[in-house]
PDB file of C-alpha atoms and ligand atoms in Angstrom:
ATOM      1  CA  UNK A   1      91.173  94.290  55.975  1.00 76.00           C
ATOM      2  CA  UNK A   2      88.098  96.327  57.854  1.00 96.00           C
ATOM      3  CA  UNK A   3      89.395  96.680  61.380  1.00 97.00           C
ATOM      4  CA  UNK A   4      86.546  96.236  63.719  1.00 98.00           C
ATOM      5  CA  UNK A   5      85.130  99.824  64.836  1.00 98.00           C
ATOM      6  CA  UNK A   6      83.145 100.453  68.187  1.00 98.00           C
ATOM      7  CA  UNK A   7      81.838 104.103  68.364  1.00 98.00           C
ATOM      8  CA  UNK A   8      80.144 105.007  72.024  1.00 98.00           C
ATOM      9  CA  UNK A   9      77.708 107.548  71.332  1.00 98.00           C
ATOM     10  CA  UNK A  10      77.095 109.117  74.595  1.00 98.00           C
ATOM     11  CA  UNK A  11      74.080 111.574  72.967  1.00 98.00           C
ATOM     12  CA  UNK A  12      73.159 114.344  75.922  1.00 98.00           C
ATOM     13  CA  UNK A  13      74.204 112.400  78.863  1.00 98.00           C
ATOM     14  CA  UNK A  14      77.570 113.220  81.458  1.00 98.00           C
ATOM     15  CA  UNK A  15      78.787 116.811  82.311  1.00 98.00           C
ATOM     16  CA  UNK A  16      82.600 117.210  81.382  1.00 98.00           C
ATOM     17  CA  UNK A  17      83.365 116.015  85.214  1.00 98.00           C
ATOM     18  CA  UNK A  18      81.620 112.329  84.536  1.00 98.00           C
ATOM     19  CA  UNK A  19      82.969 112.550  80.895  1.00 98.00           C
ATOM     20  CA  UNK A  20      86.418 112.422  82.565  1.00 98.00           C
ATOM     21  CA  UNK A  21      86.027 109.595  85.016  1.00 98.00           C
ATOM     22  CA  UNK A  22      84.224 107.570  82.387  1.00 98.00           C
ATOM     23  CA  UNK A  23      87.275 107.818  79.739  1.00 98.00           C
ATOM     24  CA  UNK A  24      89.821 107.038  82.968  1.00 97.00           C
ATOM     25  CA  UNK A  25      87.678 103.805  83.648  1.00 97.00           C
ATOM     26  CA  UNK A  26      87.420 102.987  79.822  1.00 97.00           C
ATOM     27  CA  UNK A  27      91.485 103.632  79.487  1.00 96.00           C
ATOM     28  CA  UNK A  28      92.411 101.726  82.872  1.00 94.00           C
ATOM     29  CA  UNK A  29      90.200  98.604  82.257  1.00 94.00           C
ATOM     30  CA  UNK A  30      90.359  97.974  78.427  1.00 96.00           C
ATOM     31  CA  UNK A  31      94.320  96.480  78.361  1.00 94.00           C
ATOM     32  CA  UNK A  32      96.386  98.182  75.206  1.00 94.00           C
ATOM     33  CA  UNK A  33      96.501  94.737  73.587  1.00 95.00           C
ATOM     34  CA  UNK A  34      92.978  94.949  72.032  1.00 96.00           C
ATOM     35  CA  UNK A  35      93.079  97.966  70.437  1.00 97.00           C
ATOM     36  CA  UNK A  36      95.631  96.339  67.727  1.00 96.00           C
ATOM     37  CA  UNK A  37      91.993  94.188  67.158  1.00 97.00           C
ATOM     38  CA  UNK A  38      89.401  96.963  67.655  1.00 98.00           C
ATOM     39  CA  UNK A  39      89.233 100.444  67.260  1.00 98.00           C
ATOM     40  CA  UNK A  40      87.261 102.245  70.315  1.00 98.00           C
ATOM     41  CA  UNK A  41      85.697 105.942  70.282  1.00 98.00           C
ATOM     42  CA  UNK A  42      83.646 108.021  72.303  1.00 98.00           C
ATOM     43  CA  UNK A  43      81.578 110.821  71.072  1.00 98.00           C
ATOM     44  CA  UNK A  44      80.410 113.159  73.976  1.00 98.00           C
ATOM     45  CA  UNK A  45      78.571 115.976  73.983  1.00 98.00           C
ATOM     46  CA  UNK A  46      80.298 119.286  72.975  1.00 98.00           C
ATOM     47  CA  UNK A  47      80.874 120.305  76.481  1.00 98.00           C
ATOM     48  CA  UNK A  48      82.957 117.134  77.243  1.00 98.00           C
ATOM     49  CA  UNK A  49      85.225 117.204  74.348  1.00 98.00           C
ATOM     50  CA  UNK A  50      88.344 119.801  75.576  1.00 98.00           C
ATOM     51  CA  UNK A  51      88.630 117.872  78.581  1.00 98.00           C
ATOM     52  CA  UNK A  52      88.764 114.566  76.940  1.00 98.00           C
ATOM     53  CA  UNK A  53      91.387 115.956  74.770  1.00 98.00           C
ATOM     54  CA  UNK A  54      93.501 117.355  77.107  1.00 98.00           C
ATOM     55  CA  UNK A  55      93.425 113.808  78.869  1.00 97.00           C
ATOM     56  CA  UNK A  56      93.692 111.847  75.419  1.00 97.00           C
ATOM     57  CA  UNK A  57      96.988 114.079  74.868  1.00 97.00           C
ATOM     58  CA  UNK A  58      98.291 114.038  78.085  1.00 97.00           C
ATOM     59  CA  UNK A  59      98.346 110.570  78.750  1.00 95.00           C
ATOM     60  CA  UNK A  60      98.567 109.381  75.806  1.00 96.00           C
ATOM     61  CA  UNK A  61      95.561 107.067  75.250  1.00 97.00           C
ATOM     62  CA  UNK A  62      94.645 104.870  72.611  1.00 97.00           C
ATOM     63  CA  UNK A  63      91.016 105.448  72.533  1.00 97.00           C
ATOM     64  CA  UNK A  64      89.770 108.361  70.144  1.00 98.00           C
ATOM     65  CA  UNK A  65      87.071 110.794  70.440  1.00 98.00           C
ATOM     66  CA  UNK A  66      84.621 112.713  68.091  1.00 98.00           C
ATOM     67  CA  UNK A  67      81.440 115.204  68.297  1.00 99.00           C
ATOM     68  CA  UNK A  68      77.744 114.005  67.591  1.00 98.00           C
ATOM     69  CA  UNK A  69      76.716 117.353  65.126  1.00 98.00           C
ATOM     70  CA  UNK A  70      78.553 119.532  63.422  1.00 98.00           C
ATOM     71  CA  UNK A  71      77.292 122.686  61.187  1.00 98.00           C
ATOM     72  CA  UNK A  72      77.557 122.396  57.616  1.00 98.00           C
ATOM     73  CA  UNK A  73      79.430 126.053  57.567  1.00 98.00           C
ATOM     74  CA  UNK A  74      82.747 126.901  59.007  1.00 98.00           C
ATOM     75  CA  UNK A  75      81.910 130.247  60.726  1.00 98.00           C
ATOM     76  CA  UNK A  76      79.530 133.059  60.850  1.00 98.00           C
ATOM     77  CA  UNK A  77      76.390 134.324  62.517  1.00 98.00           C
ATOM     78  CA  UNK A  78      75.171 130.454  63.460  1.00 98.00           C
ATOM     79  CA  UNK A  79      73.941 130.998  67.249  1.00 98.00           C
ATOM     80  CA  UNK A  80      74.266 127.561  69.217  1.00 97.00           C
ATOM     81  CA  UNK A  81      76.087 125.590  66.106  1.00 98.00           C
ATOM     82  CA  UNK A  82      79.649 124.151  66.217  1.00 98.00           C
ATOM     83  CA  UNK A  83      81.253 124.289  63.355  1.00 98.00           C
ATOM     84  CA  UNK A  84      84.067 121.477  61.523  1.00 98.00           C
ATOM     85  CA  UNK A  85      86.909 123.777  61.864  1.00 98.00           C
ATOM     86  CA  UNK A  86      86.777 124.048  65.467  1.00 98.00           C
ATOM     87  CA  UNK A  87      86.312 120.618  66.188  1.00 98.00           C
ATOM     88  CA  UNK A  88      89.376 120.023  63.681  1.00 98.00           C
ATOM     89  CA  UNK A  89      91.359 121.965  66.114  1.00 98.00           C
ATOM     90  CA  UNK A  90      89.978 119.755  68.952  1.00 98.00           C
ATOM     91  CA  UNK A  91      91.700 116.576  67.909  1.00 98.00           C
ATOM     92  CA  UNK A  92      88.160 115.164  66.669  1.00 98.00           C
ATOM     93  CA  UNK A  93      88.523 112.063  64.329  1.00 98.00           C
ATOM     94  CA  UNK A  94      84.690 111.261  63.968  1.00 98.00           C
ATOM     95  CA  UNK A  95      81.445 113.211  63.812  1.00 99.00           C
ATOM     96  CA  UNK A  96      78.074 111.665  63.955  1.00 98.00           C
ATOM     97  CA  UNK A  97      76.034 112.654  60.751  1.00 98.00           C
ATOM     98  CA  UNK A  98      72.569 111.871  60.066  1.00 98.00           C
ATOM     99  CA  UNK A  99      71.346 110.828  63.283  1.00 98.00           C
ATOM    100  CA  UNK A 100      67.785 109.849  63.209  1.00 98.00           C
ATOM    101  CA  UNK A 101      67.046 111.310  66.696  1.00 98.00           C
ATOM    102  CA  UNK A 102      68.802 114.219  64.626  1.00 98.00           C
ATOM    103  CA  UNK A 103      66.643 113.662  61.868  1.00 98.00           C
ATOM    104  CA  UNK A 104      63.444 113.442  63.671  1.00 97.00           C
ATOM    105  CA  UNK A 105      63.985 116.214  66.683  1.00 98.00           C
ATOM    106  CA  UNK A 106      66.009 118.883  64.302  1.00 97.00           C
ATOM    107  CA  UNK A 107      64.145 117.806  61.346  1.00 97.00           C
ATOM    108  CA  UNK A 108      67.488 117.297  59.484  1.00 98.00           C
ATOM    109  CA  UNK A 109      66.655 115.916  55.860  1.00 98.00           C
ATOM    110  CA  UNK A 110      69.432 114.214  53.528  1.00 98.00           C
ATOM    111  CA  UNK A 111      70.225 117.405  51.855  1.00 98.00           C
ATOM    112  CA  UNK A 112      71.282 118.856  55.368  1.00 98.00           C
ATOM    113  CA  UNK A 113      73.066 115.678  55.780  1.00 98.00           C
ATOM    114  CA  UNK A 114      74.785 115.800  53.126  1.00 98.00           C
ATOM    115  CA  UNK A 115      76.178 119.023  53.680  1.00 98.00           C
ATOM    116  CA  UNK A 116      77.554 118.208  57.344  1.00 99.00           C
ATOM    117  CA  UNK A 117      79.010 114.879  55.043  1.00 98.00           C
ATOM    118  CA  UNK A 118      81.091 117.525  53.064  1.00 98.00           C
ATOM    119  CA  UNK A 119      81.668 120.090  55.307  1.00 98.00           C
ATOM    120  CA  UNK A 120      83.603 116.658  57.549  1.00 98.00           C
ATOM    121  CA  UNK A 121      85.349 115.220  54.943  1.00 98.00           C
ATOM    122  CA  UNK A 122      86.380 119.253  53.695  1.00 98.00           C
ATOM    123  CA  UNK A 123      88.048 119.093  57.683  1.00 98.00           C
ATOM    124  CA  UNK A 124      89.072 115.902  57.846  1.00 98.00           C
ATOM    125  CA  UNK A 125      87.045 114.387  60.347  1.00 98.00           C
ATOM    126  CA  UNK A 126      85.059 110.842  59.316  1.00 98.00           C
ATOM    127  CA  UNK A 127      81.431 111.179  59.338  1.00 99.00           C
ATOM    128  CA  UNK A 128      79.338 108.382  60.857  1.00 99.00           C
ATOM    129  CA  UNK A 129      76.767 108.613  58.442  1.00 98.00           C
ATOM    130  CA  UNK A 130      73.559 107.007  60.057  1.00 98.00           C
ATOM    131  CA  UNK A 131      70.616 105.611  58.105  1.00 98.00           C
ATOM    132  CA  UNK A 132      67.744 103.670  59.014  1.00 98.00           C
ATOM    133  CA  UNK A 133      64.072 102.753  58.790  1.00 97.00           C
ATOM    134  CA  UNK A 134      61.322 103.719  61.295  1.00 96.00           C
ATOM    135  CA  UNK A 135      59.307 100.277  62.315  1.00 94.00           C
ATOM    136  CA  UNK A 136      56.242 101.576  59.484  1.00 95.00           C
ATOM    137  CA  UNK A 137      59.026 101.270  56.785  1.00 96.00           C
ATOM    138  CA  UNK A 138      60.185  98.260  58.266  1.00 95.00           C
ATOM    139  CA  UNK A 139      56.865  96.712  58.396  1.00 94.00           C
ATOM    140  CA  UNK A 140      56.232  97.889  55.082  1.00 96.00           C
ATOM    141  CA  UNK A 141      59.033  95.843  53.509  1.00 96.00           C
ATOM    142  CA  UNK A 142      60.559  98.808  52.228  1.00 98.00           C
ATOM    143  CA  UNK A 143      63.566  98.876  54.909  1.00 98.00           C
ATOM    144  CA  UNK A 144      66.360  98.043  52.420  1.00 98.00           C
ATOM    145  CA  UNK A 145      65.524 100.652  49.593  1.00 98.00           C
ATOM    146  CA  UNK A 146      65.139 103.363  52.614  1.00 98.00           C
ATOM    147  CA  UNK A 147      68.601 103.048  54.170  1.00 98.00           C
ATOM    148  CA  UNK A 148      70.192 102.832  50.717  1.00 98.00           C
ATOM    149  CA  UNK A 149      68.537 105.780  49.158  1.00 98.00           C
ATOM    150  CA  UNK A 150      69.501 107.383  52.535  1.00 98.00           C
ATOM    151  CA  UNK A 151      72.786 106.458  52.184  1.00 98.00           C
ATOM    152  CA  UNK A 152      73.026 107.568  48.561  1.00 98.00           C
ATOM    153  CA  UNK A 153      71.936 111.423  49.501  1.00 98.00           C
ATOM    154  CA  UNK A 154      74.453 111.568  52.284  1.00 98.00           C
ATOM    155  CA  UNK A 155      77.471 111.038  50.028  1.00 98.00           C
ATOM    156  CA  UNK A 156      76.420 112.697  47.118  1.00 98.00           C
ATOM    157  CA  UNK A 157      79.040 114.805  45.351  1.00 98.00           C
ATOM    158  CA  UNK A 158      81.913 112.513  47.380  1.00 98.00           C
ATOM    159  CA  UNK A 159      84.783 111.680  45.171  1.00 98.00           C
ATOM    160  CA  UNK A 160      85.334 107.618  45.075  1.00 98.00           C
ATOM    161  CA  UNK A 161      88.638 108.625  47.577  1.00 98.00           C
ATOM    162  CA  UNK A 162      86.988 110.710  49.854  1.00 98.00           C
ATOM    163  CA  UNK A 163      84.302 107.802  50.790  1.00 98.00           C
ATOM    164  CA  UNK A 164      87.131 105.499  50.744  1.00 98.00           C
ATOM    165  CA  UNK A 165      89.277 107.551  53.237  1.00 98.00           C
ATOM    166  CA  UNK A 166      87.022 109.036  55.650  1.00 98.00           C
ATOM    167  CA  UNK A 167      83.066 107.445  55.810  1.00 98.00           C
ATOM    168  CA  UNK A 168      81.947 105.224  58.391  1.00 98.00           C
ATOM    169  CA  UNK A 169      78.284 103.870  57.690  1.00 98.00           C
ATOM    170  CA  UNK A 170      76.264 103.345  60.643  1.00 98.00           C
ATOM    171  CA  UNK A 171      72.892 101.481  59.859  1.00 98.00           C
ATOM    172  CA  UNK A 172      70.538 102.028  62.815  1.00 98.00           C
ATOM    173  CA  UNK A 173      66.853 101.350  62.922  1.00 97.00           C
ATOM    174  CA  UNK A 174      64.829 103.211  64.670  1.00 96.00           C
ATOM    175  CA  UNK A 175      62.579 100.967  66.212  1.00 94.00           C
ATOM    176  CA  UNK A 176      65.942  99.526  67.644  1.00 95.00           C
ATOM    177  CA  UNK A 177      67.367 102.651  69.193  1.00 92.00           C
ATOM    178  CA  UNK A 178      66.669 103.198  72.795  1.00 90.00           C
ATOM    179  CA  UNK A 179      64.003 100.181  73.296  1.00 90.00           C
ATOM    180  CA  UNK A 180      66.042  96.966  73.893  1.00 89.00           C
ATOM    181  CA  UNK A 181      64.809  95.414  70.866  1.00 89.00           C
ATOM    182  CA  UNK A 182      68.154  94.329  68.764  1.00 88.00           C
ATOM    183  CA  UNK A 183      68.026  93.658  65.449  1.00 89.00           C
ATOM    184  CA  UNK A 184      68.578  89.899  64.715  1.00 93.00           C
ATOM    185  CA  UNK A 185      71.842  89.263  63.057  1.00 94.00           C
ATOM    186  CA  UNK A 186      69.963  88.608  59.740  1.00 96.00           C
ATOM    187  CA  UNK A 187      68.096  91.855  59.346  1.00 96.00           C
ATOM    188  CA  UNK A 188      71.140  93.732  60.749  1.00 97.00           C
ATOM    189  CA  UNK A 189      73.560  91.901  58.018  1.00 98.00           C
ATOM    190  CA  UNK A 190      70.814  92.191  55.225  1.00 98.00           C
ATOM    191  CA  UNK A 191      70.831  95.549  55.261  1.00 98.00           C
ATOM    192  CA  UNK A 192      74.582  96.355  55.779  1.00 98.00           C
ATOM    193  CA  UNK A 193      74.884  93.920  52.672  1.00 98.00           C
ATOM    194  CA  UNK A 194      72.830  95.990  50.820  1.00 98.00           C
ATOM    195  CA  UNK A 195      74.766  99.415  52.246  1.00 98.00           C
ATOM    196  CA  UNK A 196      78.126  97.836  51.148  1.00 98.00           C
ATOM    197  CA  UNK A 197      76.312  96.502  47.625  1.00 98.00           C
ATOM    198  CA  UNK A 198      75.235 100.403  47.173  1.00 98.00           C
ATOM    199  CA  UNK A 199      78.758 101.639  47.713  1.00 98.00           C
ATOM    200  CA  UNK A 200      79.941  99.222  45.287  1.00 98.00           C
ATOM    201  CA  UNK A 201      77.906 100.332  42.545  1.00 98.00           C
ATOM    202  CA  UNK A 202      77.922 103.899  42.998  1.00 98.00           C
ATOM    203  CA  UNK A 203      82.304 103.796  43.895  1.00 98.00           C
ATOM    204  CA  UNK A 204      83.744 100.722  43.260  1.00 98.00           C
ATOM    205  CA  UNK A 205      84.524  97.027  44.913  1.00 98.00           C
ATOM    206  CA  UNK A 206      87.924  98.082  46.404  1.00 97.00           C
ATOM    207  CA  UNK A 207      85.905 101.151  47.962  1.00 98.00           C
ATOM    208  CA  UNK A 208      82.854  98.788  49.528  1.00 98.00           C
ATOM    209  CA  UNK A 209      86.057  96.966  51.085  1.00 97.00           C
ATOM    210  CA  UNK A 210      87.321  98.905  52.560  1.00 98.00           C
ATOM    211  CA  UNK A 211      84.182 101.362  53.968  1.00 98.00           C
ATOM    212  CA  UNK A 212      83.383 100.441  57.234  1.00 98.00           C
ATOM    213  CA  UNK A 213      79.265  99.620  57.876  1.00 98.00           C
ATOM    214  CA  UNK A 214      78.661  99.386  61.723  1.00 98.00           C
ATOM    215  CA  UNK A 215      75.461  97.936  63.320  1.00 98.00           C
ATOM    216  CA  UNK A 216      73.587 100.498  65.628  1.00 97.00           C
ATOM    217  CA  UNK A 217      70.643  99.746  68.316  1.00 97.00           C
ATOM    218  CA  UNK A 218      70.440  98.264  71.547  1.00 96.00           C
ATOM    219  CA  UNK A 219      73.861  96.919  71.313  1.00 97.00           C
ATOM    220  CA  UNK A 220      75.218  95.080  74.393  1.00 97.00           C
ATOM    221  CA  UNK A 221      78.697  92.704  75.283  1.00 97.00           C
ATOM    222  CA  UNK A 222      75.802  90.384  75.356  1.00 97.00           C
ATOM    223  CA  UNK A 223      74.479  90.637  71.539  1.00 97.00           C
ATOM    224  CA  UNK A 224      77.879  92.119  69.825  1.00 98.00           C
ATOM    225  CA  UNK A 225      79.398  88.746  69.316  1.00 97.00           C
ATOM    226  CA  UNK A 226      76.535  87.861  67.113  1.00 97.00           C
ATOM    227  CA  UNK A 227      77.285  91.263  65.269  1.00 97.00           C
ATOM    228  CA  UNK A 228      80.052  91.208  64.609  1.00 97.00           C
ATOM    229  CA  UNK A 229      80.669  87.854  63.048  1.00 97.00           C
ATOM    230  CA  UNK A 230      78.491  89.246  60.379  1.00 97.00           C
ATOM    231  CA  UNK A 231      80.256  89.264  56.950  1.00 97.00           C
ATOM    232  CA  UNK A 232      79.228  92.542  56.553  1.00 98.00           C
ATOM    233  CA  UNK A 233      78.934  94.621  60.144  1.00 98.00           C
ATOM    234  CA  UNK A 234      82.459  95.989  60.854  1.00 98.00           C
ATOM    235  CA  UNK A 235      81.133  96.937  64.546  1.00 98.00           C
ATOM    236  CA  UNK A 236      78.777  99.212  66.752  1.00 98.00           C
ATOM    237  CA  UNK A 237      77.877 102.479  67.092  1.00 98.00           C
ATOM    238  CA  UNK A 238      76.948 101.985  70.788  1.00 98.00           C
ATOM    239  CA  UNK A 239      74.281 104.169  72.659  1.00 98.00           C
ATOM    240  CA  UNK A 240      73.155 103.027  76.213  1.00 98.00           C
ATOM    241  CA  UNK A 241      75.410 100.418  77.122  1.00 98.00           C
ATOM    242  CA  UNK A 242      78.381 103.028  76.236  1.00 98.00           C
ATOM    243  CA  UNK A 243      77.542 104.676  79.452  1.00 98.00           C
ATOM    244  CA  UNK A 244      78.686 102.519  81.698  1.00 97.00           C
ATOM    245  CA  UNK A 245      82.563 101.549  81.940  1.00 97.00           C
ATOM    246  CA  UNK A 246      82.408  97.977  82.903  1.00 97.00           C
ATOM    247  CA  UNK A 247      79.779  97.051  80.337  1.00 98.00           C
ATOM    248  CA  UNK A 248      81.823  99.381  77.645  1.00 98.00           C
ATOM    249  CA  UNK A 249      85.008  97.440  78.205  1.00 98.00           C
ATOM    250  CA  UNK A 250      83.610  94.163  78.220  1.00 98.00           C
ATOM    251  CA  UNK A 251      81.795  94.976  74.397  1.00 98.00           C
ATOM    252  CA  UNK A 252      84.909  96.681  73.290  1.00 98.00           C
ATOM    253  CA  UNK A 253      86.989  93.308  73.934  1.00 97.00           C
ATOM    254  CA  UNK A 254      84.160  90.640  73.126  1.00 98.00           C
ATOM    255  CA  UNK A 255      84.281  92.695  69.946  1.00 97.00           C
ATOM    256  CA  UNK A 256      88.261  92.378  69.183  1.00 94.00           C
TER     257      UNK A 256
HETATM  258  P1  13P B   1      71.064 102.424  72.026  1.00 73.54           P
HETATM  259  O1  13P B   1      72.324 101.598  71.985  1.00 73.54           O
HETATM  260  O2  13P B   1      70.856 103.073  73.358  1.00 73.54           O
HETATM  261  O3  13P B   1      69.889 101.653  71.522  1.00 73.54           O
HETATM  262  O4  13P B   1      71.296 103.635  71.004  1.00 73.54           O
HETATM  263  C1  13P B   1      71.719 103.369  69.713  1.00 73.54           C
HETATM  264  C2  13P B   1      72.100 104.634  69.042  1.00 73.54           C
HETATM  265  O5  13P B   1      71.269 105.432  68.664  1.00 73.54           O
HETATM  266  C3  13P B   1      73.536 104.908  68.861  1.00 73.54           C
HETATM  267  O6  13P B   1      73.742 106.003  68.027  1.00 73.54           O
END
């Protein structure tokens, strides 16, 4: 019943003016039939998001949009943040929460993340709650307890409902992100087992059904078809390769 989910995260790359003619390409070569298969989203930088609005709106696209931060308070003296309320009013339907480039250069901790969790849901938007292990972790042996303790301190305080209706689970490691080095399809699914076993325990079954657990790292239309036919990974949060339009496109329908 988990309808596949393909997030582009464009992190601080295009000005509003590429933002535009990236969406147009996206819109014009991805036919309407797919997205009854796959749901597609872009989350641009802040700068990008009123004009991608505006063109969402106007023509009446089927692709959504969301913001990669948001502040864990509404308003108030908060230089530089951008808060849940205003992108509410943008037409956002996802935020990115829990990054680990967030995490590492903002030296975000789960307790922070947790709060932008809450202050999402309290606005309506669906976080994207990332988790993930740094290669040490990884070589440790430790990787699954990591991303599910992560996991766990993001949606603390959540009602069973609210994870239900609104999380996305993104499980990205970090020694995959940025370096061409996919995950294999077993340590990808192993983990995103484990994410939806967590969920289970700490919700309920008919929540870990129905919570979405996407695979994040060096995704390409090349490696997505392994991915996806994963029991467990419901899609891609999709860095590089969400860039360009052509290569977009192609992963969006190779994932449908
Ligand atoms: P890449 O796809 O560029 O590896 O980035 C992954 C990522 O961090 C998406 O949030």
């Amino acid at each position: 019943a988990r309808k596949t989910f393909i997030a582009g995260n464009w992190k601080m790359n295009l000005n509003h003016l590429e933002a535009i003619a990236l969406v147009q390409k996206i819109a014009f070569s991805l036919p309407e039939k797919y997205y009854a298969k796959v749901d597609v989203t872009v989350l641009p930088p802040f700068t990008d998001i009123r004009s991608i609005q505006t063109m969402v709106d106007g023509d009446k696209l089927l692709l959504t949009y969301g913001a990669q931060d948001l502040s864990p308070y509404d308003s108030g003296a908060y230089t530089g943040d951008v808060s849940g309320p205003m992108l509410a009013k943008l037409g956002c339907e996802y935020v990115v929460v829990g990054h680990s480039e967030r995490r590492q250069y903002h030296h975000e901790d789960d307790e922070l993340v947790n709060k932008k969790v809450r202050a999402a849901i309290k606005h309506g938007i669906k976080p994207i709650l990332c988790v993930g292990e740094a290669l040490d972790v990884r070589e440790e042996g430790r990787h699954v307890p990591h991303s599910c303790s992560q996991l766990v301190a993001g949606l603390k305080g959540l009602k069973a409902e609210q994870v239900k209706e609104y999380v996305v689970v993104a499980y990205e490691p970090v020694w995959a992100i940025g370096t061409g080095r996919v995950a294999t399809q077993n340590d990808a699914e192993e983990v995103c087992k484990a994410l939806r076993a967590t969920i289970a325990d700490k919700y309920g079954a008919d929540v870990a059904e129905e919570v979405r657990v996407l695979y994040g790292g060096s995704v390409k239309s090349g490696n997505i078809g392994e991915l996806v036919a994963c029991d467990n990974i419901d899609g891609a949060l999709v860095g590089g390769a969400s860039l360009q339009a052509d290569e977009f496109t192609k992963l969006c329908a190779l994932a449908a």
